[in-house]
């Protein structure tokens, strides 16, 4: 039975629930810490990002990669291209990050505006920069 990570939007704690696929659609998930149903599923963004960056290495233009660090719009465009190349469903946060990059926000600004995202991106990676964790 697959298990899913959730985060409670009320107490900000994480918990894990094991559900069959049929249960997943109908189950009412409640926070195991405070009982709130104001919860959100967490998706393994690191896994998605690593998987994506592996495949991007054959797609990416190295000259564009060099400017990514200083150019949020270029990073946003690349992430969007990455998603269309992969044809995989990305979490809602992915869209928000791309959106913010489009508006010229740096990965650092996005990190501080989306603390939950930063928390995820930094898992096991030792820093919280979106660009660094994407391994560009
Ligand atoms: Zn809770």
mmCIF file of N, CA and C and ligand atoms in Angstrom:
data_model
loop_
_atom_site.group_PDB
_atom_site.id
_atom_site.type_symbol
_atom_site.label_atom_id
_atom_site.label_comp_id
_atom_site.label_asym_id
_atom_site.label_seq_id
_atom_site.Cartn_x
_atom_site.Cartn_y
_atom_site.Cartn_z
ATOM 1 N N UNK A 1 0.854 -1.206 0.000
ATOM 2 C CA UNK A 1 0.000 0.000 0.000
ATOM 3 C C UNK A 1 0.880 1.243 0.000
ATOM 4 N N UNK A 2 0.694 2.128 -0.944
ATOM 5 C CA UNK A 2 1.565 3.316 -0.970
ATOM 6 C C UNK A 2 1.261 4.249 0.199
ATOM 7 N N UNK A 3 2.268 4.936 0.635
ATOM 8 C CA UNK A 3 2.030 5.933 1.684
ATOM 9 C C UNK A 3 2.294 7.318 1.115
ATOM 10 N N UNK A 4 1.576 8.272 1.660
ATOM 11 C CA UNK A 4 1.638 9.630 1.147
ATOM 12 C C UNK A 4 2.047 10.580 2.264
ATOM 13 N N UNK A 5 2.867 11.538 1.910
ATOM 14 C CA UNK A 5 3.244 12.576 2.864
ATOM 15 C C UNK A 5 2.254 13.726 2.792
ATOM 16 N N UNK A 6 1.835 14.164 3.956
ATOM 17 C CA UNK A 6 0.961 15.328 4.023
ATOM 18 C C UNK A 6 1.575 16.343 4.963
ATOM 19 N N UNK A 7 1.152 17.597 4.767
ATOM 20 C CA UNK A 7 1.512 18.617 5.743
ATOM 21 C C UNK A 7 0.233 19.285 6.204
ATOM 22 N N UNK A 8 0.158 19.504 7.508
ATOM 23 C CA UNK A 8 -1.007 20.179 8.077
ATOM 24 C C UNK A 8 -0.800 21.683 7.939
ATOM 25 N N UNK A 9 -1.785 22.360 7.351
ATOM 26 C CA UNK A 9 -1.646 23.799 7.156
ATOM 27 C C UNK A 9 -1.970 24.565 8.435
ATOM 28 N N UNK A 10 -2.530 23.887 9.413
ATOM 29 C CA UNK A 10 -2.827 24.553 10.680
ATOM 30 C C UNK A 10 -1.657 24.473 11.650
ATOM 31 N N UNK A 11 -1.132 23.255 11.874
ATOM 32 C CA UNK A 11 -0.037 23.145 12.852
ATOM 33 C C UNK A 11 1.315 22.976 12.168
ATOM 34 N N UNK A 12 1.321 22.935 10.822
ATOM 35 C CA UNK A 12 2.556 22.879 10.032
ATOM 36 C C UNK A 12 3.374 21.612 10.273
ATOM 37 N N UNK A 13 2.747 20.586 10.834
ATOM 38 C CA UNK A 13 3.485 19.348 11.031
ATOM 39 C C UNK A 13 3.237 18.410 9.861
ATOM 40 N N UNK A 14 4.193 17.553 9.661
ATOM 41 C CA UNK A 14 4.082 16.569 8.588
ATOM 42 C C UNK A 14 3.623 15.235 9.154
ATOM 43 N N UNK A 15 2.918 14.501 8.328
ATOM 44 C CA UNK A 15 2.563 13.146 8.725
ATOM 45 C C UNK A 15 2.381 12.309 7.467
ATOM 46 N N UNK A 16 2.325 11.012 7.684
ATOM 47 C CA UNK A 16 2.287 10.080 6.567
ATOM 48 C C UNK A 16 1.057 9.202 6.711
ATOM 49 N N UNK A 17 0.396 8.953 5.611
ATOM 50 C CA UNK A 17 -0.801 8.129 5.629
ATOM 51 C C UNK A 17 -0.657 7.052 4.560
ATOM 52 N N UNK A 18 -0.964 5.818 4.944
ATOM 53 C CA UNK A 18 -0.958 4.732 3.965
ATOM 54 C C UNK A 18 -2.359 4.546 3.412
ATOM 55 N N UNK A 19 -2.458 4.584 2.116
ATOM 56 C CA UNK A 19 -3.764 4.477 1.467
ATOM 57 C C UNK A 19 -3.638 3.624 0.218
ATOM 58 N N UNK A 20 -4.652 2.840 -0.046
ATOM 59 C CA UNK A 20 -4.698 2.194 -1.347
ATOM 60 C C UNK A 20 -5.120 3.251 -2.369
ATOM 61 N N UNK A 21 -4.941 2.942 -3.627
ATOM 62 C CA UNK A 21 -5.283 3.925 -4.647
ATOM 63 C C UNK A 21 -6.773 4.246 -4.627
ATOM 64 N N UNK A 22 -7.596 3.243 -4.350
ATOM 65 C CA UNK A 22 -9.031 3.521 -4.338
ATOM 66 C C UNK A 22 -9.409 4.352 -3.109
ATOM 67 N N UNK A 23 -8.719 4.106 -2.011
ATOM 68 C CA UNK A 23 -8.992 4.917 -0.823
ATOM 69 C C UNK A 23 -8.566 6.367 -1.022
ATOM 70 N N UNK A 24 -7.525 6.533 -1.783
ATOM 71 C CA UNK A 24 -6.943 7.866 -1.904
ATOM 72 C C UNK A 24 -7.965 8.877 -2.414
ATOM 73 N N UNK A 25 -8.820 8.428 -3.336
ATOM 74 C CA UNK A 25 -9.802 9.341 -3.916
ATOM 75 C C UNK A 25 -10.891 9.730 -2.927
ATOM 76 N N UNK A 26 -11.298 8.785 -2.085
ATOM 77 C CA UNK A 26 -12.469 9.039 -1.251
ATOM 78 C C UNK A 26 -12.128 9.340 0.205
ATOM 79 N N UNK A 27 -10.906 9.028 0.605
ATOM 80 C CA UNK A 27 -10.570 9.171 2.014
ATOM 81 C C UNK A 27 -10.566 10.639 2.439
ATOM 82 N N UNK A 28 -11.030 10.887 3.639
ATOM 83 C CA UNK A 28 -10.894 12.209 4.245
ATOM 84 C C UNK A 28 -9.672 12.155 5.158
ATOM 85 N N UNK A 29 -8.632 12.858 4.764
ATOM 86 C CA UNK A 29 -7.392 12.814 5.525
ATOM 87 C C UNK A 29 -7.424 13.893 6.597
ATOM 88 N N UNK A 30 -7.075 13.493 7.798
ATOM 89 C CA UNK A 30 -6.994 14.471 8.881
ATOM 90 C C UNK A 30 -5.592 14.461 9.476
ATOM 91 N N UNK A 31 -5.183 15.610 9.932
ATOM 92 C CA UNK A 31 -3.877 15.741 10.573
ATOM 93 C C UNK A 31 -3.799 14.807 11.774
ATOM 94 N N UNK A 32 -2.700 14.062 11.836
ATOM 95 C CA UNK A 32 -2.545 13.124 12.947
ATOM 96 C C UNK A 32 -2.106 13.831 14.221
ATOM 97 N N UNK A 33 -1.778 15.101 14.114
ATOM 98 C CA UNK A 33 -1.315 15.842 15.292
ATOM 99 C C UNK A 33 -2.440 16.665 15.917
ATOM 100 N N UNK A 34 -3.236 17.328 15.063
ATOM 101 C CA UNK A 34 -4.261 18.210 15.629
ATOM 102 C C UNK A 34 -5.653 17.898 15.103
ATOM 103 N N UNK A 35 -5.777 16.955 14.180
ATOM 104 C CA UNK A 35 -7.094 16.560 13.687
ATOM 105 C C UNK A 35 -7.673 17.460 12.618
ATOM 106 N N UNK A 36 -6.930 18.461 12.197
ATOM 107 C CA UNK A 36 -7.431 19.369 11.176
ATOM 108 C C UNK A 36 -7.529 18.664 9.824
ATOM 109 N N UNK A 37 -8.534 19.044 9.036
ATOM 110 C CA UNK A 37 -8.595 18.517 7.672
ATOM 111 C C UNK A 37 -8.011 19.525 6.688
ATOM 112 N N UNK A 38 -7.440 20.576 7.223
ATOM 113 C CA UNK A 38 -6.809 21.614 6.397
ATOM 114 C C UNK A 38 -5.383 21.173 6.071
ATOM 115 N N UNK A 39 -5.276 20.182 5.204
ATOM 116 C CA UNK A 39 -3.977 19.566 4.950
ATOM 117 C C UNK A 39 -3.675 19.595 3.454
ATOM 118 N N UNK A 40 -2.448 19.379 3.144
ATOM 119 C CA UNK A 40 -2.037 19.390 1.751
ATOM 120 C C UNK A 40 -1.063 18.237 1.534
ATOM 121 N N UNK A 41 -1.201 17.602 0.411
ATOM 122 C CA UNK A 41 -0.267 16.526 0.115
ATOM 123 C C UNK A 41 1.080 17.100 -0.282
ATOM 124 N N UNK A 42 2.120 16.486 0.248
ATOM 125 C CA UNK A 42 3.462 16.882 -0.146
ATOM 126 C C UNK A 42 3.976 15.926 -1.218
ATOM 127 N N UNK A 43 4.613 16.478 -2.184
ATOM 128 C CA UNK A 43 5.106 15.659 -3.288
ATOM 129 C C UNK A 43 6.625 15.709 -3.283
ATOM 130 N N UNK A 44 7.237 14.633 -3.634
ATOM 131 C CA UNK A 44 8.695 14.548 -3.603
ATOM 132 C C UNK A 44 9.343 15.407 -4.660
ATOM 133 N N UNK A 45 9.506 16.674 -4.342
ATOM 134 C CA UNK A 45 10.018 17.592 -5.359
ATOM 135 C C UNK A 45 11.469 17.303 -5.684
ATOM 136 N N UNK A 46 12.217 16.865 -4.684
ATOM 137 C CA UNK A 46 13.616 16.560 -4.932
ATOM 138 C C UNK A 46 13.720 15.475 -5.998
ATOM 139 N N UNK A 47 12.921 14.447 -5.812
ATOM 140 C CA UNK A 47 12.964 13.349 -6.759
ATOM 141 C C UNK A 47 12.603 13.848 -8.155
ATOM 142 N N UNK A 48 11.572 14.666 -8.219
ATOM 143 C CA UNK A 48 11.144 15.197 -9.508
ATOM 144 C C UNK A 48 12.255 16.044 -10.121
ATOM 145 N N UNK A 49 12.856 16.875 -9.265
ATOM 146 C CA UNK A 49 13.877 17.777 -9.782
ATOM 147 C C UNK A 49 15.104 17.007 -10.268
ATOM 148 N N UNK A 50 15.514 16.021 -9.488
ATOM 149 C CA UNK A 50 16.710 15.254 -9.877
ATOM 150 C C UNK A 50 16.447 14.501 -11.182
ATOM 151 N N UNK A 51 15.310 13.862 -11.221
ATOM 152 C CA UNK A 51 14.927 13.145 -12.418
ATOM 153 C C UNK A 51 14.914 14.087 -13.619
ATOM 154 N N UNK A 52 14.335 15.250 -13.407
ATOM 155 C CA UNK A 52 14.227 16.213 -14.494
ATOM 156 C C UNK A 52 15.593 16.726 -14.917
ATOM 157 N N UNK A 53 16.460 16.968 -13.925
ATOM 158 C CA UNK A 53 17.738 17.573 -14.286
ATOM 159 C C UNK A 53 18.617 16.569 -15.029
ATOM 160 N N UNK A 54 18.491 15.294 -14.682
ATOM 161 C CA UNK A 54 19.216 14.282 -15.450
ATOM 162 C C UNK A 54 18.845 14.363 -16.922
ATOM 163 N N UNK A 55 17.546 14.423 -17.130
ATOM 164 C CA UNK A 55 17.101 14.409 -18.526
ATOM 165 C C UNK A 55 17.348 15.736 -19.209
ATOM 166 N N UNK A 56 17.422 16.797 -18.419
ATOM 167 C CA UNK A 56 17.674 18.111 -19.010
ATOM 168 C C UNK A 56 19.100 18.243 -19.506
ATOM 169 N N UNK A 57 20.010 17.457 -18.948
ATOM 170 C CA UNK A 57 21.402 17.645 -19.325
ATOM 171 C C UNK A 57 21.628 17.388 -20.808
ATOM 172 N N UNK A 58 20.826 16.511 -21.361
ATOM 173 C CA UNK A 58 20.980 16.259 -22.792
ATOM 174 C C UNK A 58 20.207 17.285 -23.618
ATOM 175 N N UNK A 59 19.307 18.005 -22.966
ATOM 176 C CA UNK A 59 18.473 18.952 -23.698
ATOM 177 C C UNK A 59 18.996 20.381 -23.600
ATOM 178 N N UNK A 60 19.669 20.648 -22.494
ATOM 179 C CA UNK A 60 19.994 22.037 -22.193
ATOM 180 C C UNK A 60 21.146 22.551 -23.043
ATOM 181 N N UNK A 61 21.034 23.814 -23.358
ATOM 182 C CA UNK A 61 22.097 24.504 -24.054
ATOM 183 C C UNK A 61 23.061 25.058 -22.999
ATOM 184 N N UNK A 62 24.321 24.598 -22.997
ATOM 185 C CA UNK A 62 25.257 24.995 -21.928
ATOM 186 C C UNK A 62 25.438 26.498 -21.821
ATOM 187 N N UNK A 63 25.360 27.201 -22.924
ATOM 188 C CA UNK A 63 25.553 28.652 -22.842
ATOM 189 C C UNK A 63 24.395 29.301 -22.100
ATOM 190 N N UNK A 64 23.217 28.714 -22.222
ATOM 191 C CA UNK A 64 22.089 29.237 -21.465
ATOM 192 C C UNK A 64 22.239 28.900 -19.990
ATOM 193 N N UNK A 65 22.746 27.708 -19.716
ATOM 194 C CA UNK A 65 22.908 27.293 -18.321
ATOM 195 C C UNK A 65 23.800 28.253 -17.550
ATOM 196 N N UNK A 66 24.836 28.745 -18.210
ATOM 197 C CA UNK A 66 25.780 29.620 -17.523
ATOM 198 C C UNK A 66 25.131 30.890 -17.012
ATOM 199 N N UNK A 67 24.099 31.366 -17.693
ATOM 200 C CA UNK A 67 23.499 32.633 -17.288
ATOM 201 C C UNK A 67 22.333 32.437 -16.317
ATOM 202 N N UNK A 68 21.990 31.172 -16.066
ATOM 203 C CA UNK A 68 20.798 30.889 -15.264
ATOM 204 C C UNK A 68 20.884 31.495 -13.864
ATOM 205 N N UNK A 69 22.064 31.422 -13.262
ATOM 206 C CA UNK A 69 22.192 31.884 -11.886
ATOM 207 C C UNK A 69 21.783 33.339 -11.728
ATOM 208 N N UNK A 70 22.069 34.123 -12.751
ATOM 209 C CA UNK A 70 21.812 35.560 -12.632
ATOM 210 C C UNK A 70 20.525 35.965 -13.338
ATOM 211 N N UNK A 71 19.845 35.027 -13.885
ATOM 212 C CA UNK A 71 18.729 35.383 -14.751
ATOM 213 C C UNK A 71 17.495 34.544 -14.409
ATOM 214 N N UNK A 72 16.686 35.054 -13.481
ATOM 215 C CA UNK A 72 15.510 34.280 -13.062
ATOM 216 C C UNK A 72 14.591 33.928 -14.228
ATOM 217 N N UNK A 73 14.432 34.853 -15.166
ATOM 218 C CA UNK A 73 13.536 34.573 -16.290
ATOM 219 C C UNK A 73 14.031 33.406 -17.129
ATOM 220 N N UNK A 74 15.365 33.339 -17.301
ATOM 221 C CA UNK A 74 15.938 32.233 -18.070
ATOM 222 C C UNK A 74 15.712 30.913 -17.343
ATOM 223 N N UNK A 75 15.873 30.960 -16.020
ATOM 224 C CA UNK A 75 15.634 29.752 -15.226
ATOM 225 C C UNK A 75 14.171 29.328 -15.323
ATOM 226 N N UNK A 76 13.285 30.325 -15.231
ATOM 227 C CA UNK A 76 11.855 30.024 -15.339
ATOM 228 C C UNK A 76 11.521 29.417 -16.692
ATOM 229 N N UNK A 77 12.084 30.001 -17.744
ATOM 230 C CA UNK A 77 11.821 29.487 -19.087
ATOM 231 C C UNK A 77 12.353 28.064 -19.220
ATOM 232 N N UNK A 78 13.497 27.827 -18.598
ATOM 233 C CA UNK A 78 14.076 26.499 -18.696
ATOM 234 C C UNK A 78 13.252 25.474 -17.925
ATOM 235 N N UNK A 79 12.762 25.887 -16.749
ATOM 236 C CA UNK A 79 11.936 24.957 -15.985
ATOM 237 C C UNK A 79 10.650 24.637 -16.745
ATOM 238 N N UNK A 80 10.125 25.649 -17.437
ATOM 239 C CA UNK A 80 8.901 25.417 -18.201
ATOM 240 C C UNK A 80 9.192 24.462 -19.370
ATOM 241 N N UNK A 81 10.318 24.688 -20.016
ATOM 242 C CA UNK A 81 10.699 23.810 -21.126
ATOM 243 C C UNK A 81 10.913 22.380 -20.619
ATOM 244 N N UNK A 82 11.561 22.317 -19.440
ATOM 245 C CA UNK A 82 11.834 21.025 -18.823
ATOM 246 C C UNK A 82 10.529 20.261 -18.617
ATOM 247 N N UNK A 83 9.523 20.979 -18.120
ATOM 248 C CA UNK A 83 8.268 20.291 -17.856
ATOM 249 C C UNK A 83 7.638 19.807 -19.157
ATOM 250 N N UNK A 84 7.678 20.616 -20.194
ATOM 251 C CA UNK A 84 7.032 20.169 -21.426
ATOM 252 C C UNK A 84 7.815 19.033 -22.070
ATOM 253 N N UNK A 85 9.146 19.057 -21.910
ATOM 254 C CA UNK A 85 9.944 17.947 -22.439
ATOM 255 C C UNK A 85 9.623 16.645 -21.712
ATOM 256 N N UNK A 86 9.441 16.771 -20.406
ATOM 257 C CA UNK A 86 9.207 15.572 -19.606
ATOM 258 C C UNK A 86 7.785 15.065 -19.771
ATOM 259 N N UNK A 87 6.865 15.979 -20.019
ATOM 260 C CA UNK A 87 5.479 15.592 -20.139
ATOM 261 C C UNK A 87 4.913 14.995 -18.868
ATOM 262 N N UNK A 88 5.496 15.367 -17.738
ATOM 263 C CA UNK A 88 5.038 14.829 -16.462
ATOM 264 C C UNK A 88 4.284 15.898 -15.697
ATOM 265 N N UNK A 89 3.409 15.415 -14.860
ATOM 266 C CA UNK A 89 2.665 16.353 -14.032
ATOM 267 C C UNK A 89 3.571 16.883 -12.939
ATOM 268 N N UNK A 90 3.613 18.189 -12.808
ATOM 269 C CA UNK A 90 4.438 18.806 -11.778
ATOM 270 C C UNK A 90 3.523 19.322 -10.667
ATOM 271 N N UNK A 91 4.063 19.377 -9.457
ATOM 272 C CA UNK A 91 3.241 19.897 -8.361
ATOM 273 C C UNK A 91 2.897 21.360 -8.573
ATOM 274 N N UNK A 92 1.837 21.796 -7.913
ATOM 275 C CA UNK A 92 1.385 23.174 -8.072
ATOM 276 C C UNK A 92 2.494 24.170 -7.761
ATOM 277 N N UNK A 93 3.361 23.796 -6.816
ATOM 278 C CA UNK A 93 4.439 24.705 -6.441
ATOM 279 C C UNK A 93 5.391 24.962 -7.612
ATOM 280 N N UNK A 94 5.500 23.988 -8.482
ATOM 281 C CA UNK A 94 6.378 24.160 -9.640
ATOM 282 C C UNK A 94 5.926 25.358 -10.467
ATOM 283 N N UNK A 95 4.592 25.407 -10.708
ATOM 284 C CA UNK A 95 4.046 26.528 -11.459
ATOM 285 C C UNK A 95 4.299 27.853 -10.752
ATOM 286 N N UNK A 96 4.149 27.803 -9.421
ATOM 287 C CA UNK A 96 4.331 29.053 -8.689
ATOM 288 C C UNK A 96 5.771 29.528 -8.774
ATOM 289 N N UNK A 97 6.703 28.581 -8.690
ATOM 290 C CA UNK A 97 8.115 28.956 -8.799
ATOM 291 C C UNK A 97 8.394 29.558 -10.173
ATOM 292 N N UNK A 98 7.916 28.889 -11.211
ATOM 293 C CA UNK A 98 8.150 29.393 -12.567
ATOM 294 C C UNK A 98 7.538 30.779 -12.719
ATOM 295 N N UNK A 99 6.341 30.929 -12.165
ATOM 296 C CA UNK A 99 5.653 32.205 -12.221
ATOM 297 C C UNK A 99 6.460 33.312 -11.561
ATOM 298 N N UNK A 100 6.999 32.993 -10.395
ATOM 299 C CA UNK A 100 7.789 33.987 -9.661
ATOM 300 C C UNK A 100 9.079 34.306 -10.412
ATOM 301 N N UNK A 101 9.689 33.278 -10.999
ATOM 302 C CA UNK A 101 10.903 33.512 -11.787
ATOM 303 C C UNK A 101 10.586 34.432 -12.965
ATOM 304 N N UNK A 102 9.427 34.201 -13.578
ATOM 305 C CA UNK A 102 9.005 35.036 -14.699
ATOM 306 C C UNK A 102 8.915 36.503 -14.300
ATOM 307 N N UNK A 103 8.552 36.714 -13.040
ATOM 308 C CA UNK A 103 8.429 38.085 -12.566
ATOM 309 C C UNK A 103 9.753 38.623 -12.027
ATOM 310 N N UNK A 104 10.807 37.880 -12.248
ATOM 311 C CA UNK A 104 12.134 38.382 -11.919
ATOM 312 C C UNK A 104 12.577 38.135 -10.497
ATOM 313 N N UNK A 105 11.861 37.297 -9.761
ATOM 314 C CA UNK A 105 12.303 37.012 -8.403
ATOM 315 C C UNK A 105 13.476 36.040 -8.428
ATOM 316 N N UNK A 106 14.427 36.276 -7.545
ATOM 317 C CA UNK A 106 15.557 35.357 -7.455
ATOM 318 C C UNK A 106 15.142 34.113 -6.676
ATOM 319 N N UNK A 107 15.874 33.017 -6.857
ATOM 320 C CA UNK A 107 15.577 31.813 -6.065
ATOM 321 C C UNK A 107 15.559 32.109 -4.565
ATOM 322 N N UNK A 108 16.420 33.011 -4.110
ATOM 323 C CA UNK A 108 16.452 33.353 -2.686
ATOM 324 C C UNK A 108 15.146 34.017 -2.260
ATOM 325 N N UNK A 109 14.641 34.924 -3.099
ATOM 326 C CA UNK A 109 13.379 35.587 -2.774
ATOM 327 C C UNK A 109 12.235 34.588 -2.751
ATOM 328 N N UNK A 110 12.277 33.654 -3.687
ATOM 329 C CA UNK A 110 11.228 32.645 -3.739
ATOM 330 C C UNK A 110 11.292 31.755 -2.510
ATOM 331 N N UNK A 111 12.509 31.409 -2.118
ATOM 332 C CA UNK A 111 12.674 30.612 -0.907
ATOM 333 C C UNK A 111 12.012 31.282 0.287
ATOM 334 N N UNK A 112 12.261 32.573 0.437
ATOM 335 C CA UNK A 112 11.745 33.228 1.638
ATOM 336 C C UNK A 112 10.247 33.482 1.512
ATOM 337 N N UNK A 113 9.743 33.593 0.283
ATOM 338 C CA UNK A 113 8.303 33.780 0.109
ATOM 339 C C UNK A 113 7.547 32.466 0.252
ATOM 340 N N UNK A 114 8.233 31.369 0.037
ATOM 341 C CA UNK A 114 7.595 30.054 0.096
ATOM 342 C C UNK A 114 8.397 29.160 1.045
ATOM 343 N N UNK A 115 8.287 29.419 2.333
ATOM 344 C CA UNK A 115 9.132 28.673 3.297
ATOM 345 C C UNK A 115 8.940 27.165 3.225
ATOM 346 N N UNK A 116 7.727 26.743 2.942
ATOM 347 C CA UNK A 116 7.479 25.309 2.862
ATOM 348 C C UNK A 116 8.246 24.695 1.701
ATOM 349 N N UNK A 117 8.295 25.430 0.608
ATOM 350 C CA UNK A 117 9.017 24.963 -0.567
ATOM 351 C C UNK A 117 10.511 24.885 -0.269
ATOM 352 N N UNK A 118 11.019 25.917 0.350
ATOM 353 C CA UNK A 118 12.447 25.933 0.671
ATOM 354 C C UNK A 118 12.799 24.737 1.541
ATOM 355 N N UNK A 119 11.923 24.469 2.482
ATOM 356 C CA UNK A 119 12.128 23.327 3.360
ATOM 357 C C UNK A 119 12.274 22.046 2.545
ATOM 358 N N UNK A 120 11.439 21.915 1.556
ATOM 359 C CA UNK A 120 11.474 20.707 0.738
ATOM 360 C C UNK A 120 12.708 20.641 -0.146
ATOM 361 N N UNK A 121 13.009 21.753 -0.756
ATOM 362 C CA UNK A 121 14.132 21.746 -1.674
ATOM 363 C C UNK A 121 15.442 21.497 -0.949
ATOM 364 N N UNK A 122 15.477 21.830 0.317
ATOM 365 C CA UNK A 122 16.743 21.703 1.017
ATOM 366 C C UNK A 122 16.917 20.324 1.645
ATOM 367 N N UNK A 123 15.917 19.503 1.576
ATOM 368 C CA UNK A 123 16.025 18.182 2.182
ATOM 369 C C UNK A 123 17.230 17.425 1.634
ATOM 370 N N UNK A 124 18.139 17.100 2.506
ATOM 371 C CA UNK A 124 19.267 16.276 2.110
ATOM 372 C C UNK A 124 20.245 16.955 1.182
ATOM 373 N N UNK A 125 20.038 18.204 0.889
ATOM 374 C CA UNK A 125 20.903 18.858 -0.081
ATOM 375 C C UNK A 125 21.837 19.865 0.573
ATOM 376 N N UNK A 126 21.536 20.254 1.803
ATOM 377 C CA UNK A 126 22.449 21.093 2.540
ATOM 378 C C UNK A 126 22.317 22.573 2.264
ATOM 379 N N UNK A 127 21.485 22.966 1.334
ATOM 380 C CA UNK A 127 21.207 24.395 1.172
ATOM 381 C C UNK A 127 19.819 24.556 0.596
ATOM 382 N N UNK A 128 19.341 25.761 0.546
ATOM 383 C CA UNK A 128 17.950 25.959 0.190
ATOM 384 C C UNK A 128 17.769 26.712 -1.121
ATOM 385 N N UNK A 129 18.794 26.778 -1.916
ATOM 386 C CA UNK A 129 18.635 27.469 -3.188
ATOM 387 C C UNK A 129 17.962 26.556 -4.204
ATOM 388 N N UNK A 130 16.902 27.052 -4.799
ATOM 389 C CA UNK A 130 16.176 26.267 -5.787
ATOM 390 C C UNK A 130 17.107 25.871 -6.927
ATOM 391 N N UNK A 131 17.859 26.820 -7.399
ATOM 392 C CA UNK A 131 18.717 26.540 -8.555
ATOM 393 C C UNK A 131 19.770 25.482 -8.216
ATOM 394 N N UNK A 132 20.376 25.613 -7.046
ATOM 395 C CA UNK A 132 21.403 24.644 -6.676
ATOM 396 C C UNK A 132 20.825 23.237 -6.552
ATOM 397 N N UNK A 133 19.660 23.151 -5.925
ATOM 398 C CA UNK A 133 19.103 21.830 -5.721
ATOM 399 C C UNK A 133 18.604 21.208 -7.013
ATOM 400 N N UNK A 134 18.350 22.029 -7.983
ATOM 401 C CA UNK A 134 17.973 21.476 -9.272
ATOM 402 C C UNK A 134 19.200 20.978 -10.035
ATOM 403 N N UNK A 135 20.380 21.282 -9.491
ATOM 404 C CA UNK A 135 21.600 20.730 -10.085
ATOM 405 C C UNK A 135 21.872 21.220 -11.474
ATOM 406 N N UNK A 136 21.519 22.441 -11.753
ATOM 407 C CA UNK A 136 21.803 22.958 -13.094
ATOM 408 C C UNK A 136 23.293 23.185 -13.257
HETATM 409 ZN ZN1 LIG B 1 -2.253 19.668 12.415
#
